[in-house]
């Protein structure tokens, strides 16, 4: 087991290569509720977009002739003739020299970013709006549900935050998972302890760094994945830990709770597993349904589109495998567009975004099981660690998305991406996604050309 600088645990087979002077005590000081003073953020627009790539068998880095390098040195307010930002363009860059960006989440007109500086920054309209500090270490994951912000940390715990109704710029800690009450209650019974890393831990606690969070708002459940090889299930109404599942033989890098009763996990042990959830008297029970992928390279990221029709899996070998849920999880193929490990994935509409250790972001458009690489976004000077996307409400084009990318270069970039940009040209460059046909693809992720 190796821990890479990008914060993802890799298996041994993986192919991967300060204090804040602006702290403002506007709220009572506690362990996790120090408010940060506003500061300006840059809105620079440097960094081009590479010519397009298309995914296809035997041509993973095919360059499309109909795209040219775009210069972003102009102001982010530059518009086209119709009053819109040009497709696949950088519209802003948020930089603060305080830590590598490991997590982000967009909600309404706010963007939350987490780093290894212990600070959680909140941005609005490309400027820093507010922030709050936690003394629990690196912020590995952020998910938002209504007025609650859940953050996962290096210390294996989850923090819950709420914005003040009177002063939305002030965030206070509303809870920590597991709660102190539950820890004390659980400590009485010896059966509530497990052996991990040569120590005894309560099963309700993660014994290693937390890697991922996933919300199932319909069921009122929060899932957390950890390097301790488990995922845990929490009830959001009272923060009670309902279940801990020993899921993999190595670090769990990603967990996704989709619609229905299905949960997906991806691990550094090279597997993607499917779990079925049952409601039992005391909470939940998850049973392993099948293993979708079994390979030597680490699984680093999972994503699922909003209709829950396609599951995407990124690996340390730079491939993005996908499965079609509507076809009983038939393997659809693999997208080849990166030179180094996939570190993050995001699905929005018919688009899929893959961020990589090669410092680029591939923008893929899905038409049935055919994926076309519309663009390769460049500009980051470090590995792209996290992605999030939301509909661009100001754009006239309904298929326009605002993409946020966080990097280990300590910056967050904001992109405008159109779902049907230059569609007349992209049709000439469509290729069947690399890999086996959906009907004949084995469930272990291998095909006639060999294992991925």
Short mmCIF file of C-alpha atoms in Angstrom, two decimals:
data_model
loop_
_atom_site.label_atom_id
_atom_site.label_comp_id
_atom_site.label_asym_id
_atom_site.label_seq_id
_atom_site.Cartn_x
_atom_site.Cartn_y
_atom_site.Cartn_z
CA UNK A 1 0.00 0.00 0.00
CA UNK A 2 1.38 3.40 -0.99
CA UNK A 3 0.02 6.84 -0.25
CA UNK A 4 0.56 9.23 -3.13
CA UNK A 5 0.85 13.02 -2.91
CA UNK A 6 -2.60 13.42 -4.42
CA UNK A 7 -4.19 11.97 -1.31
CA UNK A 8 -5.53 8.75 -2.86
CA UNK A 9 -4.40 5.39 -1.62
CA UNK A 10 -2.91 3.25 -4.39
CA UNK A 11 -2.31 -0.46 -4.36
CA UNK A 12 1.22 -1.67 -4.90
CA UNK A 13 0.23 -2.48 -8.47
CA UNK A 14 -0.97 1.06 -9.25
CA UNK A 15 0.54 2.79 -12.27
CA UNK A 16 0.80 6.29 -10.90
CA UNK A 17 3.56 8.09 -11.01
CA UNK A 18 -0.26 28.26 7.72
CA UNK A 19 -1.93 30.12 9.74
CA UNK A 20 -4.29 32.67 8.19
CA UNK A 21 -3.53 36.36 8.89
CA UNK A 22 -7.10 37.28 7.90
CA UNK A 23 -8.88 35.36 10.65
CA UNK A 24 -11.74 37.35 12.08
CA UNK A 25 -13.30 36.43 15.40
CA UNK A 26 -16.83 37.34 14.36
CA UNK A 27 -18.21 34.27 16.07
CA UNK A 28 -17.31 32.56 19.34
CA UNK A 29 -14.05 30.67 19.06
CA UNK A 30 -14.25 26.93 19.32
CA UNK A 31 -12.52 23.91 17.91
CA UNK A 32 -14.22 24.16 14.55
CA UNK A 33 -16.09 27.44 14.29
CA UNK A 34 -13.67 30.28 13.57
CA UNK A 35 -15.01 32.64 10.94
CA UNK A 36 -12.68 34.00 8.25
CA UNK A 37 -12.50 37.58 7.07
CA UNK A 38 -13.35 38.24 3.44
CA UNK A 39 -10.55 38.67 0.95
CA UNK A 40 -10.48 39.23 -2.78
CA UNK A 41 -9.78 36.37 -5.18
CA UNK A 42 -8.24 36.56 -8.60
CA UNK A 43 -10.40 36.19 -11.66
CA UNK A 44 -7.54 35.64 -14.02
CA UNK A 45 -8.18 33.63 -17.13
CA UNK A 46 -4.86 32.15 -18.15
CA UNK A 47 -4.59 28.67 -19.57
CA UNK A 48 -5.61 27.22 -22.93
CA UNK A 49 -7.83 24.36 -23.92
CA UNK A 50 -6.07 21.61 -25.84
CA UNK A 51 -7.36 20.48 -29.24
CA UNK A 52 -10.04 17.87 -28.89
CA UNK A 53 -9.41 14.19 -28.26
CA UNK A 54 -11.77 11.36 -29.11
CA UNK A 55 -11.89 8.07 -27.28
CA UNK A 56 -11.62 5.06 -29.55
CA UNK A 57 -10.08 1.66 -29.96
CA UNK A 58 -6.42 2.03 -30.88
CA UNK A 59 -6.47 5.84 -30.81
CA UNK A 60 -6.76 7.02 -27.19
CA UNK A 61 -5.15 10.40 -27.82
CA UNK A 62 -6.61 11.15 -31.25
CA UNK A 63 -6.51 14.87 -31.94
CA UNK A 64 -9.45 16.46 -33.71
CA UNK A 65 -8.61 18.85 -36.61
CA UNK A 66 -11.59 21.10 -36.08
CA UNK A 67 -10.51 22.60 -32.78
CA UNK A 68 -7.79 25.16 -32.24
CA UNK A 69 -5.99 26.32 -29.13
CA UNK A 70 -7.97 28.99 -27.28
CA UNK A 71 -6.27 31.90 -25.56
CA UNK A 72 -7.78 32.83 -22.21
CA UNK A 73 -5.67 35.89 -21.50
CA UNK A 74 -8.68 38.10 -22.11
CA UNK A 75 -11.07 39.15 -19.37
CA UNK A 76 -13.45 36.48 -18.10
CA UNK A 77 -16.33 38.72 -19.15
CA UNK A 78 -15.53 38.30 -22.87
CA UNK A 79 -18.71 37.15 -24.64
CA UNK A 80 -19.57 35.85 -28.08
CA UNK A 81 -21.93 37.50 -30.57
CA UNK A 82 -24.98 36.05 -28.79
CA UNK A 83 -23.94 37.39 -25.40
CA UNK A 84 -22.73 34.03 -24.06
CA UNK A 85 -19.36 32.90 -22.83
CA UNK A 86 -17.67 30.85 -25.62
CA UNK A 87 -18.08 27.06 -25.18
CA UNK A 88 -15.39 25.22 -23.21
CA UNK A 89 -13.82 28.39 -21.84
CA UNK A 90 -12.19 29.38 -18.57
CA UNK A 91 -14.22 32.12 -16.91
CA UNK A 92 -12.37 32.50 -13.62
CA UNK A 93 -9.59 31.30 -11.35
CA UNK A 94 -9.80 31.33 -7.55
CA UNK A 95 -6.43 31.26 -5.84
CA UNK A 96 -5.35 31.50 -2.24
CA UNK A 97 -1.82 30.51 -1.26
CA UNK A 98 -2.76 28.43 1.75
CA UNK A 99 -3.06 24.80 0.72
CA UNK A 100 -3.75 22.20 -1.92
CA UNK A 101 -7.42 21.88 -2.93
CA UNK A 102 -8.72 18.40 -2.07
CA UNK A 103 -12.51 18.89 -2.15
CA UNK A 104 -15.23 21.24 -3.36
CA UNK A 105 -19.01 21.42 -3.64
CA UNK A 106 -21.29 23.90 -5.42
CA UNK A 107 -24.67 24.82 -3.98
CA UNK A 108 -26.93 27.54 -5.37
CA UNK A 109 -24.59 30.48 -6.00
CA UNK A 110 -21.98 29.39 -3.46
CA UNK A 111 -18.86 27.26 -3.84
CA UNK A 112 -17.30 25.50 -0.84
CA UNK A 113 -13.65 24.44 -1.08
CA UNK A 114 -11.58 22.33 1.30
CA UNK A 115 -7.80 22.08 1.49
CA UNK A 116 -4.97 20.85 3.70
CA UNK A 117 -4.88 24.26 5.41
CA UNK A 118 -7.81 23.27 7.70
CA UNK A 119 -9.81 26.15 6.24
CA UNK A 120 -13.08 25.75 4.35
CA UNK A 121 -13.54 28.70 2.00
CA UNK A 122 -16.86 29.89 0.60
CA UNK A 123 -16.85 31.71 -2.75
CA UNK A 124 -19.52 33.75 -4.48
CA UNK A 125 -19.34 35.36 -7.93
CA UNK A 126 -15.62 34.50 -8.26
CA UNK A 127 -14.81 36.26 -4.99
CA UNK A 128 -14.27 34.97 -1.50
CA UNK A 129 -17.51 35.35 0.43
CA UNK A 130 -16.66 33.88 3.81
CA UNK A 131 -15.08 30.83 5.41
CA UNK A 132 -14.69 28.79 8.56
CA UNK A 133 -11.88 26.86 10.16
CA UNK A 134 -11.69 23.34 11.48
CA UNK A 135 -8.84 21.97 13.58
CA UNK A 136 -9.44 18.44 12.33
CA UNK A 137 -6.93 18.42 9.50
CA UNK A 138 -7.12 18.05 5.76
CA UNK A 139 -10.65 18.40 4.31
CA UNK A 140 -11.04 15.34 2.08
CA UNK A 141 -14.71 15.60 1.09
CA UNK A 142 -17.64 18.06 1.09
CA UNK A 143 -21.32 17.31 0.42
CA UNK A 144 -24.30 19.61 0.95
CA UNK A 145 -27.92 18.85 1.81
CA UNK A 146 -30.20 21.82 2.29
CA UNK A 147 -28.80 23.96 5.09
CA UNK A 148 -26.29 21.33 6.23
CA UNK A 149 -22.71 21.06 5.02
CA UNK A 150 -20.96 17.75 5.71
CA UNK A 151 -17.15 17.65 5.62
CA UNK A 152 -14.96 14.54 5.80
CA UNK A 153 -11.46 14.78 7.25
CA UNK A 154 -8.05 13.18 7.48
CA UNK A 155 -8.73 12.26 11.11
CA UNK A 156 -11.54 9.93 10.01
CA UNK A 157 -14.37 12.08 11.36
CA UNK A 158 -17.26 13.91 9.74
CA UNK A 159 -18.21 17.47 10.71
CA UNK A 160 -21.63 19.02 10.17
CA UNK A 161 -21.97 22.77 9.64
CA UNK A 162 -24.86 25.20 9.39
CA UNK A 163 -24.96 28.78 8.20
CA UNK A 164 -26.51 31.33 10.52
CA UNK A 165 -30.01 32.42 9.47
CA UNK A 166 -29.39 35.99 10.59
CA UNK A 167 -25.89 36.16 9.18
CA UNK A 168 -25.39 33.66 6.30
CA UNK A 169 -21.70 34.50 6.23
CA UNK A 170 -21.20 32.84 9.63
CA UNK A 171 -20.99 29.04 9.78
CA UNK A 172 -21.06 27.10 13.02
CA UNK A 173 -20.42 23.45 13.72
CA UNK A 174 -23.69 21.59 14.32
CA UNK A 175 -22.22 18.19 15.07
CA UNK A 176 -19.44 15.64 14.71
CA UNK A 177 -19.87 12.06 13.54
CA UNK A 178 -19.72 9.86 15.49
CA UNK A 179 -21.29 11.96 18.23
CA UNK A 180 -19.78 12.06 21.72
CA UNK A 181 -22.99 10.59 23.11
CA UNK A 182 -22.79 7.62 20.76
CA UNK A 183 -19.10 7.07 21.52
CA UNK A 184 -19.74 6.94 25.26
CA UNK A 185 -22.75 4.67 24.84
CA UNK A 186 -20.85 2.31 22.56
CA UNK A 187 -17.78 2.17 24.81
CA UNK A 188 -19.62 0.14 27.46
CA UNK A 189 -19.87 -3.08 25.42
CA UNK A 190 -16.63 -4.92 24.52
CA UNK A 191 -18.37 -6.29 21.42
CA UNK A 192 -18.43 -2.78 19.95
CA UNK A 193 -14.64 -2.81 19.53
CA UNK A 194 -12.64 -4.12 16.59
CA UNK A 195 -8.91 -4.58 16.01
CA UNK A 196 -7.42 -2.23 13.41
CA UNK A 197 -3.86 -1.09 12.83
CA UNK A 198 -2.68 -2.89 15.99
CA UNK A 199 -5.17 -0.93 18.08
CA UNK A 200 -8.74 -1.44 19.25
CA UNK A 201 -11.37 0.90 17.81
CA UNK A 202 -15.08 1.23 18.23
CA UNK A 203 -16.76 0.04 15.04
CA UNK A 204 -18.63 3.34 14.73
CA UNK A 205 -15.29 5.15 14.20
CA UNK A 206 -13.13 5.17 11.08
CA UNK A 207 -9.63 4.07 12.04
CA UNK A 208 -7.98 5.84 9.09
CA UNK A 209 -8.46 8.86 6.83
CA UNK A 210 -11.88 9.45 5.34
CA UNK A 211 -11.78 9.47 1.54
CA UNK A 212 -15.31 10.12 0.29
CA UNK A 213 -18.86 11.11 1.28
CA UNK A 214 -22.13 10.34 -0.52
CA UNK A 215 -25.64 11.48 0.36
CA UNK A 216 -28.89 9.64 -0.22
CA UNK A 217 -31.34 12.41 0.61
CA UNK A 218 -34.36 10.30 -0.30
CA UNK A 219 -33.49 7.75 2.40
CA UNK A 220 -31.95 10.26 4.81
CA UNK A 221 -28.61 8.44 4.76
CA UNK A 222 -24.99 9.58 4.58
CA UNK A 223 -22.26 7.18 3.40
CA UNK A 224 -18.60 7.59 4.30
CA UNK A 225 -15.67 5.66 2.78
CA UNK A 226 -12.25 5.36 4.36
CA UNK A 227 -8.72 4.09 3.94
CA UNK A 228 -9.58 1.65 6.77
CA UNK A 229 -11.20 -0.57 4.04
CA UNK A 230 -14.76 0.09 5.26
CA UNK A 231 -17.74 2.22 4.44
CA UNK A 232 -20.16 3.37 7.10
CA UNK A 233 -23.83 4.38 6.98
CA UNK A 234 -25.14 7.33 9.02
CA UNK A 235 -28.70 8.54 9.63
CA UNK A 236 -28.78 12.27 8.92
CA UNK A 237 -31.69 12.98 11.28
CA UNK A 238 -29.78 12.12 14.46
CA UNK A 239 -26.22 11.40 13.15
CA UNK A 240 -26.40 7.81 14.37
CA UNK A 241 -24.06 5.26 12.79
CA UNK A 242 -26.30 2.46 11.51
CA UNK A 243 -23.78 0.11 9.98
CA UNK A 244 -20.10 -0.46 9.21
CA UNK A 245 -19.23 -2.69 6.24
CA UNK A 246 -15.83 -4.32 5.77
CA UNK A 247 -15.99 -3.76 2.03
CA UNK A 248 -12.55 -4.27 0.49
CA UNK A 249 -9.04 -5.63 0.97
CA UNK A 250 -7.51 -2.18 0.61
CA UNK A 251 -8.47 1.48 1.00
CA UNK A 252 -11.97 2.44 -0.18
CA UNK A 253 -11.44 5.47 -2.41
CA UNK A 254 -15.04 6.09 -3.47
CA UNK A 255 -18.62 5.28 -2.48
CA UNK A 256 -21.84 6.21 -4.30
CA UNK A 257 -25.40 5.69 -3.14
CA UNK A 258 -27.63 5.79 -6.21
CA UNK A 259 -31.40 5.71 -6.59
CA UNK A 260 -33.13 2.66 -5.23
CA UNK A 261 -31.25 0.33 -2.92
CA UNK A 262 -27.92 0.09 -4.77
CA UNK A 263 -24.54 1.28 -3.48
CA UNK A 264 -21.24 1.20 -5.39
CA UNK A 265 -17.72 1.19 -3.93
CA UNK A 266 -14.29 1.46 -5.58
CA UNK A 267 -11.03 0.54 -3.91
CA UNK A 268 -7.26 0.56 -4.15
CA UNK A 269 -7.53 -3.23 -4.33
CA UNK A 270 -8.62 -2.75 -7.96
CA UNK A 271 -12.27 -3.73 -7.55
CA UNK A 272 -15.64 -2.07 -8.03
CA UNK A 273 -18.36 -3.70 -5.96
CA UNK A 274 -22.15 -3.48 -6.00
CA UNK A 275 -24.06 -3.61 -2.71
CA UNK A 276 -27.78 -4.00 -2.03
CA UNK A 277 -29.29 -2.18 0.93
CA UNK A 278 -32.03 -3.58 3.13
CA UNK A 279 -33.91 -1.78 5.86
CA UNK A 280 -33.80 -3.72 9.13
CA UNK A 281 -35.18 -2.96 12.55
CA UNK A 282 -32.05 -1.28 13.90
CA UNK A 283 -30.98 0.44 10.70
CA UNK A 284 -29.57 -0.96 7.47
CA UNK A 285 -27.94 -4.11 6.14
CA UNK A 286 -25.76 -4.12 3.03
CA UNK A 287 -25.07 -7.33 1.12
CA UNK A 288 -22.51 -7.76 -1.66
CA UNK A 289 -24.39 -8.26 -4.94
CA UNK A 290 -21.57 -8.53 -7.47
CA UNK A 291 -18.05 -7.38 -8.35
CA UNK A 292 -18.06 -5.32 -11.56
CA UNK A 293 -14.33 -4.89 -11.96
CA UNK A 294 -11.27 -6.74 -10.73
CA UNK A 295 -7.91 -5.43 -11.90
CA UNK A 296 -4.36 -4.81 -10.70
CA UNK A 297 -4.55 -1.00 -10.89
CA UNK A 298 -6.29 0.98 -8.17
CA UNK A 299 -9.83 2.31 -8.59
CA UNK A 300 -9.60 5.99 -7.72
CA UNK A 301 -13.01 7.54 -8.46
CA UNK A 302 -16.65 6.71 -9.20
CA UNK A 303 -19.46 8.81 -10.65
CA UNK A 304 -23.02 8.17 -11.74
CA UNK A 305 -25.22 10.33 -13.96
CA UNK A 306 -28.37 11.90 -12.52
CA UNK A 307 -30.86 9.48 -14.13
CA UNK A 308 -28.71 6.70 -12.59
CA UNK A 309 -28.28 5.04 -15.98
CA UNK A 310 -24.48 4.91 -16.30
CA UNK A 311 -21.77 4.22 -13.72
CA UNK A 312 -18.26 5.56 -14.42
CA UNK A 313 -15.05 4.32 -12.80
CA UNK A 314 -11.65 6.02 -12.96
CA UNK A 315 -8.43 4.12 -12.34
CA UNK A 316 -4.76 4.78 -11.74
CA UNK A 317 -3.99 3.55 -15.27
CA UNK A 318 -5.76 6.60 -16.75
CA UNK A 319 -8.82 4.71 -18.02
CA UNK A 320 -12.49 5.47 -17.36
CA UNK A 321 -14.60 2.29 -17.51
CA UNK A 322 -18.38 2.53 -17.62
CA UNK A 323 -21.38 0.25 -17.08
CA UNK A 324 -24.98 0.70 -18.20
CA UNK A 325 -27.41 0.23 -15.33
CA UNK A 326 -30.37 -0.04 -17.68
CA UNK A 327 -28.72 -3.10 -19.26
CA UNK A 328 -28.16 -4.99 -16.01
CA UNK A 329 -24.79 -3.33 -15.47
CA UNK A 330 -23.37 -4.47 -18.80
CA UNK A 331 -19.85 -3.18 -19.37
CA UNK A 332 -19.97 -0.48 -22.04
CA UNK A 333 -16.24 0.06 -22.60
CA UNK A 334 -13.41 2.32 -21.50
CA UNK A 335 -12.56 5.94 -22.29
CA UNK A 336 -8.91 6.65 -23.06
CA UNK A 337 -7.97 10.30 -22.80
CA UNK A 338 -5.37 10.70 -20.05
CA UNK A 339 -1.69 9.91 -19.73
CA UNK A 340 -1.72 9.52 -15.93
CA UNK A 341 -4.09 8.42 -13.18
CA UNK A 342 -7.72 9.53 -13.01
CA UNK A 343 -8.23 11.37 -9.70
CA UNK A 344 -11.85 12.55 -9.97
CA UNK A 345 -15.01 12.17 -12.05
CA UNK A 346 -18.21 14.21 -12.41
CA UNK A 347 -21.32 13.51 -14.48
CA UNK A 348 -23.73 16.30 -15.52
CA UNK A 349 -26.45 15.93 -18.11
CA UNK A 350 -24.99 14.09 -21.09
CA UNK A 351 -21.48 15.18 -20.12
CA UNK A 352 -18.81 13.38 -18.12
CA UNK A 353 -15.72 15.15 -16.79
CA UNK A 354 -12.52 13.33 -15.85
CA UNK A 355 -9.74 15.04 -13.90
CA UNK A 356 -6.27 13.55 -13.89
CA UNK A 357 -2.79 13.63 -12.42
CA UNK A 358 -1.70 14.79 -15.88
CA UNK A 359 -3.18 18.22 -14.94
CA UNK A 360 -5.95 18.12 -17.57
CA UNK A 361 -9.73 17.66 -17.64
CA UNK A 362 -11.38 15.68 -20.43
CA UNK A 363 -14.93 16.68 -21.37
CA UNK A 364 -16.85 13.68 -22.72
CA UNK A 365 -20.33 13.71 -24.25
CA UNK A 366 -22.41 10.54 -24.14
CA UNK A 367 -24.79 9.51 -26.92
CA UNK A 368 -26.13 6.08 -25.95
CA UNK A 369 -22.92 4.10 -25.28
CA UNK A 370 -20.81 6.24 -27.63
CA UNK A 371 -18.59 8.82 -25.94
CA UNK A 372 -16.94 11.72 -27.74
CA UNK A 373 -14.23 13.85 -26.18
CA UNK A 374 -15.43 17.38 -26.88
CA UNK A 375 -12.47 19.16 -25.33
CA UNK A 376 -9.43 18.86 -23.08
CA UNK A 377 -9.28 21.67 -20.54
CA UNK A 378 -5.79 22.76 -19.55
CA UNK A 379 -4.52 25.48 -17.25
CA UNK A 380 -3.87 23.76 -13.95
CA UNK A 381 -0.21 23.36 -13.04
CA UNK A 382 -0.86 20.48 -10.67
CA UNK A 383 -2.98 17.30 -10.56
CA UNK A 384 -6.75 17.88 -10.79
CA UNK A 385 -8.08 16.48 -7.53
CA UNK A 386 -11.82 17.33 -7.45
CA UNK A 387 -14.67 18.36 -9.75
CA UNK A 388 -18.23 19.59 -9.43
CA UNK A 389 -20.71 20.92 -11.99
CA UNK A 390 -23.97 22.83 -11.97
CA UNK A 391 -26.31 24.28 -14.59
CA UNK A 392 -25.28 27.75 -15.72
CA UNK A 393 -28.46 29.67 -14.91
CA UNK A 394 -27.26 32.82 -16.70
CA UNK A 395 -26.51 31.13 -20.02
CA UNK A 396 -29.05 31.28 -22.83
CA UNK A 397 -28.09 27.75 -23.86
CA UNK A 398 -29.95 25.26 -21.67
CA UNK A 399 -27.16 22.71 -22.13
CA UNK A 400 -24.49 24.98 -20.68
CA UNK A 401 -22.74 23.91 -17.49
CA UNK A 402 -20.48 25.62 -15.01
CA UNK A 403 -17.62 23.30 -14.06
CA UNK A 404 -15.46 23.77 -10.97
CA UNK A 405 -12.05 22.08 -10.75
CA UNK A 406 -9.79 21.97 -7.71
CA UNK A 407 -6.12 21.16 -8.00
CA UNK A 408 -3.02 20.46 -5.96
CA UNK A 409 -1.66 23.67 -7.51
CA UNK A 410 -3.71 25.45 -4.79
CA UNK A 411 -6.24 26.90 -7.24
CA UNK A 412 -9.88 26.41 -8.25
CA UNK A 413 -10.82 27.11 -11.84
CA UNK A 414 -14.32 27.85 -13.13
CA UNK A 415 -15.18 26.75 -16.66
CA UNK A 416 -18.12 27.25 -18.98
CA UNK A 417 -18.87 24.05 -20.91
CA UNK A 418 -21.54 23.61 -23.56
CA UNK A 419 -23.10 20.20 -24.11
CA UNK A 420 -23.57 20.64 -27.85
CA UNK A 421 -20.67 22.87 -28.80
CA UNK A 422 -19.54 22.45 -32.42
CA UNK A 423 -21.79 19.43 -32.80
CA UNK A 424 -21.44 19.45 -36.57
CA UNK A 425 -17.73 18.77 -36.23
CA UNK A 426 -17.87 16.36 -33.33
CA UNK A 427 -20.14 14.06 -35.32
CA UNK A 428 -17.24 13.43 -37.70
CA UNK A 429 -15.05 12.26 -34.83
CA UNK A 430 -17.32 9.93 -32.89
CA UNK A 431 -15.89 6.54 -32.06
CA UNK A 432 -17.22 3.59 -30.16
CA UNK A 433 -15.75 3.70 -26.66
CA UNK A 434 -12.72 1.46 -26.33
CA UNK A 435 -13.36 -1.98 -24.92
CA UNK A 436 -15.75 -4.83 -25.59
CA UNK A 437 -19.29 -4.58 -26.87
CA UNK A 438 -21.84 -4.16 -24.09
CA UNK A 439 -23.51 -7.48 -24.83
CA UNK A 440 -20.29 -9.52 -24.62
CA UNK A 441 -18.36 -7.63 -21.98
CA UNK A 442 -17.50 -9.85 -18.99
CA UNK A 443 -18.41 -8.57 -15.55
CA UNK A 444 -14.79 -8.61 -14.37
CA UNK A 445 -13.93 -5.77 -16.72
CA UNK A 446 -11.70 -7.80 -19.03
CA UNK A 447 -12.10 -8.19 -22.78
CA UNK A 448 -10.49 -9.89 -25.73
CA UNK A 449 -7.61 -7.41 -25.72
CA UNK A 450 -6.70 -8.28 -22.11
CA UNK A 451 -7.41 -7.01 -18.61
CA UNK A 452 -7.49 -3.27 -17.97
#
